[in-house]
């Protein structure tokens, strides 16, 4: 459908901007993507990364948890644990790292 094509185009544009190092522009595209599809894994993951890099750990955790609800991939769990450690939430980070090891 047309909506699916537009969303795929937004994803492609956002990913291209991200790879080119134009993260601020990419974030805007990922936000549009999440507005259209709140559970979008890639867009939520990239937004989480961007927030974490800016020290906005609570916002990063919101987005990484949305991505994890959609896909319980271990890489997303690792990212959540990492973001928790960056936010000095040691116990919560350790629980997730332990879960990965188990």
Tab-separated table of C-alpha atoms in Angstrom:
chain	number	residue	atom	x	y	z
A	1	UNK	CA	0.000	0.000	0.000
A	2	UNK	CA	0.957	3.625	-0.264
A	3	UNK	CA	1.303	4.009	3.522
A	4	UNK	CA	3.686	1.045	3.697
A	5	UNK	CA	5.767	2.498	0.863
A	6	UNK	CA	5.980	5.891	2.547
A	7	UNK	CA	7.016	4.307	5.863
A	8	UNK	CA	9.650	2.167	4.147
A	9	UNK	CA	10.976	5.299	2.461
A	10	UNK	CA	11.178	7.098	5.797
A	11	UNK	CA	13.091	4.176	7.290
A	12	UNK	CA	15.504	4.072	4.386
A	13	UNK	CA	16.080	7.830	4.550
A	14	UNK	CA	16.611	7.726	8.305
A	15	UNK	CA	19.062	4.825	8.047
A	16	UNK	CA	21.000	6.590	5.280
A	17	UNK	CA	21.242	9.766	7.344
A	18	UNK	CA	22.357	7.755	10.389
A	19	UNK	CA	25.096	5.979	8.426
A	20	UNK	CA	26.250	9.312	7.015
A	21	UNK	CA	26.713	10.652	10.539
A	22	UNK	CA	23.814	13.073	10.249
A	23	UNK	CA	22.270	11.825	13.463
A	24	UNK	CA	20.192	14.934	14.219
A	25	UNK	CA	18.487	14.649	10.829
A	26	UNK	CA	18.133	10.897	11.233
A	27	UNK	CA	16.514	11.347	14.650
A	28	UNK	CA	13.867	13.574	13.087
A	29	UNK	CA	13.109	10.856	10.540
A	30	UNK	CA	13.009	8.170	13.242
A	31	UNK	CA	10.594	10.315	15.253
A	32	UNK	CA	8.306	10.523	12.233
A	33	UNK	CA	8.554	6.773	11.877
A	34	UNK	CA	7.651	6.180	15.541
A	35	UNK	CA	4.737	8.605	15.236
A	36	UNK	CA	3.385	6.481	12.391
A	37	UNK	CA	4.344	3.118	13.948
A	38	UNK	CA	4.946	3.367	17.711
A	39	UNK	CA	6.372	-0.169	17.954
A	40	UNK	CA	8.943	0.201	15.167
A	41	UNK	CA	12.006	-1.639	16.450
A	42	UNK	CA	14.749	0.066	14.437
A	43	UNK	CA	13.412	3.574	14.952
A	44	UNK	CA	12.966	3.075	18.692
A	45	UNK	CA	16.448	1.550	18.966
A	46	UNK	CA	18.073	4.467	17.151
A	47	UNK	CA	16.148	6.993	19.225
A	48	UNK	CA	17.257	5.146	22.360
A	49	UNK	CA	20.886	5.314	21.216
A	50	UNK	CA	20.615	9.001	20.473
A	51	UNK	CA	19.077	9.805	23.848
A	52	UNK	CA	21.654	7.667	25.673
A	53	UNK	CA	24.534	9.413	23.916
A	54	UNK	CA	23.100	12.730	25.113
A	55	UNK	CA	22.887	11.454	28.687
A	56	UNK	CA	19.082	11.298	28.591
A	57	UNK	CA	18.965	7.786	30.000
A	58	UNK	CA	15.306	7.772	31.058
A	59	UNK	CA	14.217	8.672	27.523
A	60	UNK	CA	16.605	6.086	26.095
A	61	UNK	CA	15.120	3.419	28.344
A	62	UNK	CA	11.589	4.241	27.230
A	63	UNK	CA	12.503	3.643	23.588
A	64	UNK	CA	14.663	0.567	24.121
A	65	UNK	CA	11.891	-1.037	26.172
A	66	UNK	CA	9.357	-0.385	23.433
A	67	UNK	CA	11.713	-2.080	20.969
A	68	UNK	CA	12.230	-5.019	23.362
A	69	UNK	CA	8.473	-5.499	23.803
A	70	UNK	CA	8.190	-5.888	20.053
A	71	UNK	CA	11.292	-8.075	19.715
A	72	UNK	CA	12.981	-9.772	22.700
A	73	UNK	CA	16.318	-9.907	20.845
A	74	UNK	CA	19.311	-10.327	23.223
A	75	UNK	CA	21.093	-7.411	21.540
A	76	UNK	CA	18.290	-5.115	22.664
A	77	UNK	CA	18.548	-6.493	26.192
A	78	UNK	CA	22.284	-5.796	26.119
A	79	UNK	CA	21.617	-2.237	24.960
A	80	UNK	CA	19.137	-1.748	27.802
A	81	UNK	CA	21.682	-3.061	30.328
A	82	UNK	CA	24.344	-0.759	28.899
A	83	UNK	CA	22.077	2.283	29.077
A	84	UNK	CA	21.172	1.411	32.661
A	85	UNK	CA	24.867	1.258	33.549
A	86	UNK	CA	25.455	4.625	31.888
A	87	UNK	CA	22.701	5.967	34.125
A	88	UNK	CA	24.429	4.419	37.153
A	89	UNK	CA	21.481	2.120	37.736
A	90	UNK	CA	23.875	-0.668	38.644
A	91	UNK	CA	21.487	-3.238	40.127
A	92	UNK	CA	19.055	-3.067	37.220
A	93	UNK	CA	21.964	-3.248	34.765
A	94	UNK	CA	23.425	-6.288	36.519
A	95	UNK	CA	20.076	-8.095	36.455
A	96	UNK	CA	19.924	-7.672	32.693
A	97	UNK	CA	23.566	-8.604	32.139
A	98	UNK	CA	23.048	-11.696	34.323
A	99	UNK	CA	20.019	-12.586	32.230
A	100	UNK	CA	22.159	-12.401	29.095
A	101	UNK	CA	24.798	-14.663	30.608
A	102	UNK	CA	22.218	-17.197	31.767
